[in-house]
């Protein structure tokens, strides 16, 4: 089978990064709500690491089946 086009991979990476960033924002918000001292580096890591992970997962799990019935 042909690999998915670059555009599909880039879109999946972007969506994965956005989902990961949203999860990171929730983690940082929860840490701040529990009165932990959250510094700038921890905020950057708390948002950046899940965003990067989401981007990687988005690219890795890109479906290579664009049609339901291969021809």
C-alpha atoms as a PDB file:
ATOM      1  CA  UNK A   1       0.000   0.000   0.000  1.00  0.00           C
ATOM      2  CA  UNK A   2       1.104   3.529  -0.605  1.00  0.00           C
ATOM      3  CA  UNK A   3       1.968   5.620   2.430  1.00  0.00           C
ATOM      4  CA  UNK A   4      -0.390   8.496   3.234  1.00  0.00           C
ATOM      5  CA  UNK A   5       0.460  11.796   1.566  1.00  0.00           C
ATOM      6  CA  UNK A   6       2.462  14.445   3.378  1.00  0.00           C
ATOM      7  CA  UNK A   7      -0.606  16.628   3.794  1.00  0.00           C
ATOM      8  CA  UNK A   8      -2.457  13.905   5.719  1.00  0.00           C
ATOM      9  CA  UNK A   9       0.537  13.326   7.975  1.00  0.00           C
ATOM     10  CA  UNK A  10       0.971  17.042   8.602  1.00  0.00           C
ATOM     11  CA  UNK A  11      -2.721  17.439   9.420  1.00  0.00           C
ATOM     12  CA  UNK A  12      -2.622  14.505  11.825  1.00  0.00           C
ATOM     13  CA  UNK A  13       0.516  15.886  13.448  1.00  0.00           C
ATOM     14  CA  UNK A  14      -1.155  19.273  13.908  1.00  0.00           C
ATOM     15  CA  UNK A  15      -4.301  17.750  15.388  1.00  0.00           C
ATOM     16  CA  UNK A  16      -2.235  15.543  17.685  1.00  0.00           C
ATOM     17  CA  UNK A  17      -0.193  18.540  18.824  1.00  0.00           C
ATOM     18  CA  UNK A  18      -3.340  20.541  19.554  1.00  0.00           C
ATOM     19  CA  UNK A  19      -4.844  17.688  21.563  1.00  0.00           C
ATOM     20  CA  UNK A  20      -1.566  17.217  23.422  1.00  0.00           C
ATOM     21  CA  UNK A  21      -1.324  20.940  24.158  1.00  0.00           C
ATOM     22  CA  UNK A  22      -4.880  20.927  25.484  1.00  0.00           C
ATOM     23  CA  UNK A  23      -4.010  18.020  27.765  1.00  0.00           C
ATOM     24  CA  UNK A  24      -0.896  19.869  28.924  1.00  0.00           C
ATOM     25  CA  UNK A  25      -2.904  23.000  29.684  1.00  0.00           C
ATOM     26  CA  UNK A  26      -5.274  20.912  31.782  1.00  0.00           C
ATOM     27  CA  UNK A  27      -2.329  19.400  33.661  1.00  0.00           C
ATOM     28  CA  UNK A  28      -0.802  22.814  34.352  1.00  0.00           C
ATOM     29  CA  UNK A  29      -4.178  24.177  35.452  1.00  0.00           C
ATOM     30  CA  UNK A  30      -4.702  21.228  37.794  1.00  0.00           C
ATOM     31  CA  UNK A  31      -1.232  21.704  39.289  1.00  0.00           C
ATOM     32  CA  UNK A  32      -1.920  25.388  39.860  1.00  0.00           C
ATOM     33  CA  UNK A  33      -5.300  24.570  41.410  1.00  0.00           C
ATOM     34  CA  UNK A  34      -3.579  22.255  43.882  1.00  0.00           C
ATOM     35  CA  UNK A  35      -1.355  25.157  44.918  1.00  0.00           C
ATOM     36  CA  UNK A  36       1.887  23.693  43.607  1.00  0.00           C
ATOM     37  CA  UNK A  37       4.465  26.269  42.694  1.00  0.00           C
ATOM     38  CA  UNK A  38       4.329  26.172  38.921  1.00  0.00           C
ATOM     39  CA  UNK A  39       7.190  28.047  37.307  1.00  0.00           C
ATOM     40  CA  UNK A  40       7.714  29.040  33.692  1.00  0.00           C
ATOM     41  CA  UNK A  41       9.873  26.020  32.878  1.00  0.00           C
ATOM     42  CA  UNK A  42       7.309  23.623  34.318  1.00  0.00           C
ATOM     43  CA  UNK A  43       4.540  25.324  32.371  1.00  0.00           C
ATOM     44  CA  UNK A  44       6.547  25.039  29.159  1.00  0.00           C
ATOM     45  CA  UNK A  45       7.304  21.363  29.818  1.00  0.00           C
ATOM     46  CA  UNK A  46       3.744  20.657  30.922  1.00  0.00           C
ATOM     47  CA  UNK A  47       2.388  21.959  27.632  1.00  0.00           C
ATOM     48  CA  UNK A  48       5.292  21.199  25.280  1.00  0.00           C
ATOM     49  CA  UNK A  49       5.856  17.548  26.122  1.00  0.00           C
ATOM     50  CA  UNK A  50       2.225  16.457  25.606  1.00  0.00           C
ATOM     51  CA  UNK A  51       2.052  18.552  22.433  1.00  0.00           C
ATOM     52  CA  UNK A  52       5.161  16.879  21.042  1.00  0.00           C
ATOM     53  CA  UNK A  53       3.861  13.471  22.067  1.00  0.00           C
ATOM     54  CA  UNK A  54       0.539  14.188  20.401  1.00  0.00           C
ATOM     55  CA  UNK A  55       2.274  15.222  17.196  1.00  0.00           C
ATOM     56  CA  UNK A  56       4.320  12.017  17.157  1.00  0.00           C
ATOM     57  CA  UNK A  57       1.249   9.883  17.816  1.00  0.00           C
ATOM     58  CA  UNK A  58      -0.634  11.743  15.091  1.00  0.00           C
ATOM     59  CA  UNK A  59       2.059  10.916  12.550  1.00  0.00           C
ATOM     60  CA  UNK A  60       2.594   7.333  13.693  1.00  0.00           C
ATOM     61  CA  UNK A  61      -1.084   6.444  13.765  1.00  0.00           C
ATOM     62  CA  UNK A  62      -1.863   7.991  10.402  1.00  0.00           C
ATOM     63  CA  UNK A  63      -4.210   5.626   8.656  1.00  0.00           C
ATOM     64  CA  UNK A  64      -2.839   4.448   5.359  1.00  0.00           C
ATOM     65  CA  UNK A  65      -6.294   3.504   4.151  1.00  0.00           C
ATOM     66  CA  UNK A  66      -7.878   6.487   2.474  1.00  0.00           C
ATOM     67  CA  UNK A  67     -10.624   4.471   0.778  1.00  0.00           C
ATOM     68  CA  UNK A  68     -12.976   1.948   2.274  1.00  0.00           C
ATOM     69  CA  UNK A  69     -12.811  -0.225  -0.841  1.00  0.00           C
ATOM     70  CA  UNK A  70      -9.320  -0.532  -2.346  1.00  0.00           C
ATOM     71  CA  UNK A  71      -9.258  -0.721  -6.123  1.00  0.00           C
END
